[in-house]
Short mmCIF file of C-alpha atoms and ligand atoms in Angstrom, two decimals:
data_model
loop_
_atom_site.label_atom_id
_atom_site.label_comp_id
_atom_site.label_asym_id
_atom_site.label_seq_id
_atom_site.Cartn_x
_atom_site.Cartn_y
_atom_site.Cartn_z
CA MET A 63 -1.49 20.84 -14.24
CA ILE A 64 -4.49 18.77 -13.18
CA SER A 65 -7.29 17.55 -15.43
CA LYS A 66 -10.49 15.91 -14.23
CA LYS A 67 -12.86 13.60 -16.06
CA MET A 68 -16.01 11.85 -14.89
CA LEU A 69 -15.91 8.07 -15.31
CA LYS A 70 -19.31 6.95 -14.05
CA VAL A 71 -21.96 7.22 -11.38
CA HIS A 72 -21.77 4.41 -8.85
CA ASN A 73 -24.39 3.98 -6.11
CA GLY A 74 -25.45 7.57 -6.78
CA LYS A 75 -21.94 8.97 -6.42
CA GLU A 76 -19.72 10.36 -9.16
CA ILE A 77 -16.43 8.64 -9.83
CA TYR A 78 -13.73 10.86 -11.33
CA GLN A 79 -10.29 10.37 -12.76
CA PHE A 80 -7.67 13.04 -12.09
CA THR A 81 -4.46 13.34 -14.07
CA ILE A 82 -1.73 15.35 -12.39
CA GLN A 83 1.11 16.23 -14.75
CA ASN A 84 4.30 17.98 -13.68
CA GLU A 85 6.54 20.25 -15.76
CA HIS A 86 8.61 17.27 -17.01
CA GLY A 87 5.53 15.47 -18.34
CA ALA A 88 5.56 12.84 -15.57
CA GLU A 89 2.04 11.80 -14.55
CA LEU A 90 0.04 10.60 -11.61
CA VAL A 91 -3.44 9.31 -12.49
CA VAL A 92 -5.82 8.79 -9.57
CA THR A 93 -9.50 8.22 -8.92
CA ASN A 94 -11.76 8.95 -5.97
CA PHE A 95 -12.93 5.31 -6.09
CA GLY A 96 -10.81 3.91 -3.25
CA VAL A 97 -8.42 6.86 -3.67
CA THR A 98 -6.75 4.57 -6.13
CA ILE A 99 -3.56 5.31 -8.04
CA ILE A 100 -4.37 4.07 -11.54
CA ALA A 101 -1.06 5.02 -13.14
CA ILE A 102 2.26 6.69 -12.47
CA ARG A 103 4.28 7.51 -15.59
CA MET A 104 7.97 8.22 -15.09
CA PRO A 105 10.96 8.56 -17.46
CA ASP A 106 13.64 5.90 -17.88
CA ARG A 107 17.31 6.80 -18.32
CA ASN A 108 16.60 7.80 -21.96
CA GLY A 109 13.67 9.98 -21.00
CA LYS A 110 11.03 7.49 -22.18
CA LEU A 111 7.88 7.66 -20.06
CA ASP A 112 6.25 4.42 -19.00
CA GLU A 113 4.00 3.11 -16.28
CA VAL A 114 5.73 2.18 -13.03
CA VAL A 115 2.69 0.82 -11.17
CA LEU A 116 0.19 -1.86 -12.11
CA GLY A 117 -3.30 -0.68 -12.95
CA TYR A 118 -6.41 -1.27 -15.04
CA ASP A 119 -7.84 0.79 -17.90
CA ASP A 120 -11.40 0.12 -16.87
CA ILE A 121 -12.90 1.42 -13.61
CA GLU A 122 -15.26 -1.59 -13.60
CA THR A 123 -12.34 -3.88 -12.80
CA TYR A 124 -11.68 -1.89 -9.64
CA ILE A 125 -15.36 -1.90 -8.72
CA LYS A 126 -15.57 -5.69 -9.19
CA HIS A 127 -12.81 -6.01 -6.56
CA ASP A 128 -10.40 -8.79 -7.42
CA GLY A 129 -8.75 -8.87 -3.99
CA LEU A 130 -5.47 -7.41 -5.22
CA TYR A 131 -6.12 -3.81 -4.09
CA PHE A 132 -4.08 -2.31 -6.97
CA GLY A 133 -3.08 1.25 -5.98
CA SER A 134 -5.86 1.74 -3.42
CA ILE A 135 -5.88 3.18 0.05
CA ILE A 136 -6.48 0.36 2.50
CA GLY A 137 -8.22 1.00 5.82
CA ARG A 138 -9.35 1.57 8.42
CA TYR A 139 -6.67 -0.96 9.29
CA GLY A 140 -4.41 -2.05 6.44
CA ASN A 141 -3.29 -5.70 6.56
CA ARG A 142 -4.38 -8.31 9.10
CA ILE A 143 -5.85 -8.41 12.57
CA LYS A 144 -5.94 -11.90 14.05
CA ASP A 145 -9.50 -13.23 14.33
CA GLY A 146 -10.62 -9.67 13.59
CA ARG A 147 -10.63 -9.08 17.31
CA PHE A 148 -8.97 -6.60 19.64
CA GLN A 149 -9.45 -4.92 22.99
CA LEU A 150 -9.52 -1.24 23.61
CA ASN A 151 -10.21 0.45 26.95
CA GLY A 152 -11.18 -2.96 28.37
CA LYS A 153 -13.82 -3.63 25.72
CA THR A 154 -13.59 -6.34 23.05
CA PHE A 155 -14.35 -5.41 19.45
CA GLN A 156 -15.14 -8.04 16.82
CA LEU A 157 -14.46 -6.68 13.33
CA ASN A 158 -15.84 -8.30 10.21
CA ARG A 159 -13.71 -11.22 9.09
CA ASN A 160 -13.00 -11.36 5.39
CA GLU A 161 -9.99 -13.71 5.11
CA SER A 162 -10.61 -17.03 6.84
CA SER A 163 -11.07 -16.04 10.48
CA ASN A 164 -9.05 -12.84 10.17
CA HIS A 165 -9.70 -9.22 9.23
CA LEU A 166 -7.81 -7.97 6.16
CA HIS A 167 -7.42 -4.45 4.73
CA GLY A 168 -10.39 -2.92 6.55
CA GLY A 169 -12.89 -5.74 6.11
CA ARG A 170 -15.60 -6.71 3.62
CA VAL A 171 -16.05 -3.23 2.19
CA GLY A 172 -12.87 -1.35 2.99
CA PHE A 173 -11.76 2.16 2.12
CA ASP A 174 -10.60 0.85 -1.28
CA GLN A 175 -14.27 0.29 -2.23
CA LYS A 176 -15.63 3.67 -1.18
CA VAL A 177 -16.33 6.65 -3.39
CA TRP A 178 -14.52 9.51 -1.63
CA GLU A 179 -15.28 13.23 -1.83
CA SER A 180 -12.63 14.92 -3.94
CA GLU A 181 -11.31 18.41 -4.54
CA ILE A 182 -8.47 19.85 -6.61
CA GLN A 183 -6.35 22.14 -4.44
CA GLU A 184 -3.55 23.87 -6.38
CA ASP A 185 -1.05 21.10 -7.22
CA SER A 186 -2.81 18.29 -5.40
CA VAL A 187 -6.04 16.38 -5.16
CA VAL A 188 -7.58 15.99 -1.72
CA PHE A 189 -9.97 13.13 -0.90
CA GLU A 190 -12.20 12.84 2.13
CA TYR A 191 -14.22 9.99 3.56
CA PHE A 192 -16.42 9.85 6.63
CA SER A 193 -16.55 6.36 8.10
CA PRO A 194 -19.52 6.08 10.49
CA ASP A 195 -19.31 4.54 13.94
CA GLY A 196 -19.63 0.76 13.62
CA GLU A 197 -18.57 0.50 9.97
CA GLU A 198 -17.03 -2.97 9.67
CA ASN A 199 -17.56 -2.89 13.48
CA TYR A 200 -14.83 -0.34 14.14
CA PRO A 201 -15.51 2.07 17.01
CA GLY A 202 -16.10 5.77 16.41
CA ASN A 203 -17.00 8.18 13.64
CA LEU A 204 -13.76 8.56 11.70
CA SER A 205 -13.05 11.45 9.33
CA THR A 206 -10.22 10.71 6.92
CA LYS A 207 -8.40 12.92 4.46
CA VAL A 208 -5.80 11.84 1.88
CA ARG A 209 -3.84 14.26 -0.29
CA TYR A 210 -2.02 13.15 -3.46
CA SER A 211 0.57 15.41 -5.09
CA LEU A 212 3.19 15.09 -7.79
CA SER A 213 6.18 17.42 -7.45
CA ASN A 214 8.39 18.76 -10.20
CA GLY A 215 11.12 16.64 -8.61
CA ASN A 216 9.13 13.53 -9.65
CA ALA A 217 7.95 12.76 -6.12
CA VAL A 218 4.55 11.19 -5.58
CA ILE A 219 3.48 12.41 -2.16
CA ILE A 220 0.69 10.85 -0.09
CA GLU A 221 -0.40 12.63 3.09
CA TYR A 222 -2.99 11.17 5.45
CA GLU A 223 -4.97 12.81 8.22
CA ALA A 224 -7.74 11.44 10.41
CA ASN A 225 -9.62 12.07 13.62
CA CYS A 226 -12.28 10.23 15.53
CA ASP A 227 -14.94 11.05 18.14
CA GLN A 228 -14.01 7.93 20.16
CA ASP A 229 -10.80 6.05 20.82
CA THR A 230 -10.20 3.74 17.87
CA ILE A 231 -7.47 1.99 15.87
CA ILE A 232 -6.08 3.03 12.50
CA ASN A 233 -3.46 1.98 9.95
CA LEU A 234 -3.68 3.66 6.55
CA THR A 235 -1.41 2.95 3.61
CA ASN A 236 -1.45 2.68 -0.17
CA HIS A 237 -1.40 -0.70 -1.93
CA ALA A 238 0.39 0.29 -5.18
CA TYR A 239 2.32 -2.47 -6.97
CA PHE A 240 5.54 -1.06 -8.43
CA ASN A 241 7.31 -2.35 -11.48
CA LEU A 242 10.02 -0.01 -12.72
CA ASN A 243 10.54 -1.84 -16.02
CA GLY A 244 7.16 -0.68 -17.26
CA ALA A 245 5.62 -4.04 -16.33
CA THR A 246 7.24 -5.74 -19.30
CA ALA A 247 8.53 -8.55 -17.05
CA GLU A 248 8.48 -9.82 -13.47
CA VAL A 249 10.33 -7.76 -10.86
CA TYR A 250 13.01 -10.44 -10.34
CA ASP A 251 15.84 -8.22 -11.58
CA HIS A 252 14.89 -5.23 -9.46
CA LEU A 253 17.40 -4.44 -6.73
CA LEU A 254 15.95 -3.53 -3.37
CA THR A 255 17.28 -2.07 -0.16
CA ILE A 256 15.22 -1.80 3.03
CA ASP A 257 16.67 -0.11 6.07
CA ALA A 258 15.45 -2.67 8.59
CA ASP A 259 17.34 -4.91 11.02
CA PHE A 260 14.25 -6.93 11.96
CA PHE A 261 11.20 -8.45 10.31
CA THR A 262 8.09 -10.11 11.71
CA PRO A 263 7.82 -13.87 11.00
CA THR A 264 4.22 -15.06 10.65
CA ASP A 265 2.04 -18.10 11.15
CA ASN A 266 0.51 -19.91 8.16
CA GLU A 267 -2.22 -17.28 7.89
CA LEU A 268 0.35 -14.48 7.64
CA ILE A 269 -0.37 -13.20 11.14
CA PRO A 270 2.88 -12.11 12.84
CA THR A 271 3.81 -14.43 15.67
CA GLY A 272 4.96 -11.49 17.77
CA GLU A 273 8.64 -12.29 17.32
CA LEU A 274 10.96 -9.65 15.87
CA ARG A 275 13.60 -11.65 14.02
CA CYS A 276 16.96 -10.28 12.97
CA VAL A 277 17.28 -10.20 9.17
CA GLY A 278 20.97 -11.22 9.31
CA ASP A 279 21.76 -14.42 7.35
CA THR A 280 18.21 -14.68 6.02
CA PRO A 281 16.59 -13.82 2.65
CA PHE A 282 15.11 -10.84 4.52
CA ASP A 283 18.39 -8.97 4.72
CA PHE A 284 17.91 -6.02 2.37
CA ARG A 285 20.28 -3.73 4.28
CA ASN A 286 22.53 -3.95 1.24
CA GLN A 287 21.11 -4.00 -2.25
CA ARG A 288 19.60 -7.43 -2.97
CA ARG A 289 18.14 -8.78 -6.20
CA ILE A 290 14.51 -9.69 -5.51
CA GLY A 291 14.74 -12.80 -7.69
CA GLU A 292 17.58 -14.14 -5.57
CA SER A 293 15.29 -15.50 -2.86
CA VAL A 294 11.69 -14.83 -3.85
CA CYS A 295 11.26 -18.48 -4.88
CA ASP A 296 13.49 -19.91 -2.17
CA TYR A 297 10.67 -22.03 -0.76
CA ASP A 298 13.11 -24.01 1.39
CA HIS A 299 13.08 -21.00 3.63
CA GLU A 300 9.99 -21.40 5.82
CA ALA A 301 8.97 -17.74 5.84
CA ILE A 302 9.30 -17.45 2.05
CA ALA A 303 7.17 -20.58 1.63
CA ILE A 304 4.44 -19.18 3.90
CA GLY A 305 4.37 -15.88 1.99
CA ASN A 306 4.73 -17.49 -1.46
CA GLY A 307 7.64 -15.09 -1.74
CA TYR A 308 7.79 -11.98 0.35
CA ASP A 309 4.67 -10.98 2.25
CA HIS A 310 6.21 -9.69 5.43
CA ASN A 311 6.47 -6.69 7.64
CA PHE A 312 9.82 -5.00 8.26
CA VAL A 313 10.64 -2.97 11.36
CA LEU A 314 12.14 0.16 9.89
CA ASN A 315 15.26 1.64 11.46
CA GLY A 316 15.20 5.21 12.72
CA GLU A 317 12.19 7.39 13.27
CA GLY A 318 10.54 10.50 11.90
CA GLU A 319 10.43 11.25 8.20
CA ARG A 320 13.36 9.35 6.66
CA LYS A 321 14.39 7.31 3.66
CA VAL A 322 13.58 3.66 4.36
CA ALA A 323 13.91 1.86 1.04
CA GLU A 324 15.22 2.11 -2.49
CA LEU A 325 14.15 0.13 -5.54
CA TYR A 326 16.26 0.10 -8.71
CA ASP A 327 15.70 -1.46 -12.11
CA PRO A 328 19.05 -1.83 -13.91
CA SER A 329 17.43 -2.42 -17.31
CA THR A 330 15.69 0.97 -17.50
CA GLY A 331 17.75 2.89 -14.92
CA ARG A 332 14.61 3.86 -12.99
CA LEU A 333 15.13 4.34 -9.28
CA MET A 334 12.50 4.84 -6.59
CA GLU A 335 13.19 6.01 -3.06
CA VAL A 336 10.62 5.48 -0.29
CA ILE A 337 10.38 8.14 2.40
CA THR A 338 8.01 7.79 5.36
CA ASP A 339 7.45 8.63 9.00
CA GLN A 340 5.88 5.22 9.69
CA PRO A 341 7.58 2.62 11.95
CA SER A 342 7.16 -0.43 9.66
CA MET A 343 6.67 -1.49 6.06
CA GLN A 344 4.91 -4.42 4.40
CA PHE A 345 6.86 -5.89 1.49
CA PHE A 346 4.69 -8.05 -0.80
CA THR A 347 5.88 -9.59 -4.06
CA GLY A 348 2.48 -10.11 -5.64
CA TYR A 349 2.33 -13.86 -6.17
CA LYS A 350 -1.49 -13.56 -6.25
CA ILE A 351 -1.59 -11.63 -9.53
CA PRO A 352 -3.20 -14.14 -11.94
CA GLU A 353 -1.36 -15.28 -15.09
CA SER A 354 -2.25 -13.25 -18.18
CA SER A 355 -4.10 -10.48 -16.32
CA LYS A 356 -5.04 -7.59 -18.58
CA GLY A 357 -3.40 -4.40 -17.32
CA LEU A 358 -2.92 -0.82 -18.42
CA ASN A 359 -2.53 -0.05 -22.12
CA GLY A 360 -2.69 -3.65 -23.29
CA LYS A 361 -0.01 -4.82 -20.88
CA VAL A 362 -0.23 -8.35 -19.57
CA TYR A 363 0.65 -9.06 -15.94
CA GLY A 364 1.28 -12.24 -13.99
CA PRO A 365 2.58 -13.41 -10.60
CA TYR A 366 5.53 -11.36 -9.31
CA TYR A 367 4.82 -8.53 -11.78
CA GLY A 368 4.67 -5.90 -9.07
CA ILE A 369 5.81 -5.32 -5.53
CA CYS A 370 4.18 -3.40 -2.73
CA LEU A 371 6.18 -1.32 -0.32
CA GLU A 372 3.56 -0.15 2.16
CA PRO A 373 4.69 1.98 5.09
CA ASP A 374 2.41 1.17 8.02
CA VAL A 375 2.24 -0.15 11.55
CA SER A 376 2.76 -3.91 11.69
CA PRO A 377 -0.13 -6.30 11.05
CA ASN A 378 -2.00 -7.34 14.19
CA SER A 379 -0.53 -4.44 16.22
CA PRO A 380 -3.78 -4.08 18.22
CA ASN A 381 -2.98 -7.47 19.77
CA GLU A 382 0.77 -7.13 20.27
CA ALA A 383 1.86 -4.88 23.11
CA ASP A 384 5.42 -4.60 21.72
CA PHE A 385 4.32 -3.61 18.22
CA PRO A 386 3.92 0.04 17.18
CA ASN A 387 1.00 2.06 18.47
CA CYS A 388 -2.09 2.02 16.25
CA ILE A 389 -4.50 3.65 18.70
CA LEU A 390 -5.99 6.97 17.72
CA ARG A 391 -7.39 8.69 20.78
CA LYS A 392 -10.55 10.75 20.66
CA GLY A 393 -9.71 14.33 19.71
CA GLU A 394 -6.16 13.52 18.53
CA VAL A 395 -5.09 13.99 14.93
CA TYR A 396 -3.55 11.04 13.07
CA THR A 397 -1.05 11.94 10.38
CA ASN A 398 1.15 9.84 8.13
CA VAL A 399 3.27 10.76 5.14
CA CYS A 400 4.75 8.67 2.34
CA LYS A 401 6.82 9.84 -0.64
CA TYR A 402 7.85 7.75 -3.61
CA ILE A 403 10.61 9.73 -5.33
CA PHE A 404 11.60 8.72 -8.86
CA SER A 405 14.88 9.40 -10.66
CA THR A 406 17.27 7.51 -12.96
CA LYS A 407 20.77 6.19 -12.66
C1 GAL B 742 -0.99 -7.53 0.98
C2 GAL B 742 -1.04 -8.67 1.92
C3 GAL B 742 -1.08 -9.92 1.09
C4 GAL B 742 -2.25 -9.90 0.18
C5 GAL B 742 -2.28 -8.60 -0.60
C6 GAL B 742 -3.54 -8.44 -1.40
O1 GAL B 742 -0.88 -6.31 1.67
O2 GAL B 742 0.06 -8.66 2.80
O3 GAL B 742 -1.10 -11.06 1.87
O4 GAL B 742 -3.41 -10.05 0.95
O5 GAL B 742 -2.16 -7.53 0.25
O6 GAL B 742 -3.70 -9.42 -2.33
#
């Protein structure tokens, strides 16, 4: 069941909120402003529904843009491109720089700040955005489509599609911050596994150095379940200090659509599996969330109250020949799928 409500008119465009409810009463609440996930409500081991992502009650907070990107689609290129510069077909492109000298999450006005076209299609909501040639200095007219669905098996499914009339670069993902304890505390006690043998160390500006480092004997080894709180404040470890916790890209094992991560909260029994066909994943522990931030339904958030698990291609891939391909050729169709499947244990 999907209900739709108008929230406001912004720059002449209507912003809506859609609530998708499945037959178990689980909910996915989204808006066409930034194709943002406002809330996901899932049962704990006693059947009690609660929010498992961070969000805001008021659309104005999203419009004001606090730099946290709660639940939004980030693009055209999620995460960082060094100096905002890359070469394609022998030509240099200089993107807008919005984080010191670098380009972050699509630039000054990224996809998270756009009002997308929206349409309910059976059990899903489909959003479309046309990004004109030269927007944020990216090449080509890019047409993007994102579909959100909620299955009766409690899976939140995000499907992306795009095409461009010129060769360009692309890296779309969703910036949801998960907290399986209903955001009643930091995520320290969550247990995480990530199926990755390597991660990408970064410089001080969080740009990958190009090295793929083995996770063995480091706080980045999530191949077996690891408590997030165990190392998130281990600032003696250089990479943790740079990221103020985790803010790193993991090179996912395997290829094609596969399970790449699992997050478990022992206190509520909620479990989330991450399925994707993407080669990498950014893991961010949300140190930037300000103390005493007002969240959904009177909840109060702070640093480390939510974690992002964003399947993607690695940051700065346009400048690293050995990183995954992020080039979308003229006439080709870009696709990308991500499923967050919830259950209890
Ligand atoms: C993450 C990024 C972080 C931070 C965050 C938004 O994807 O890796 O460094 O910028 O987004 O606050």
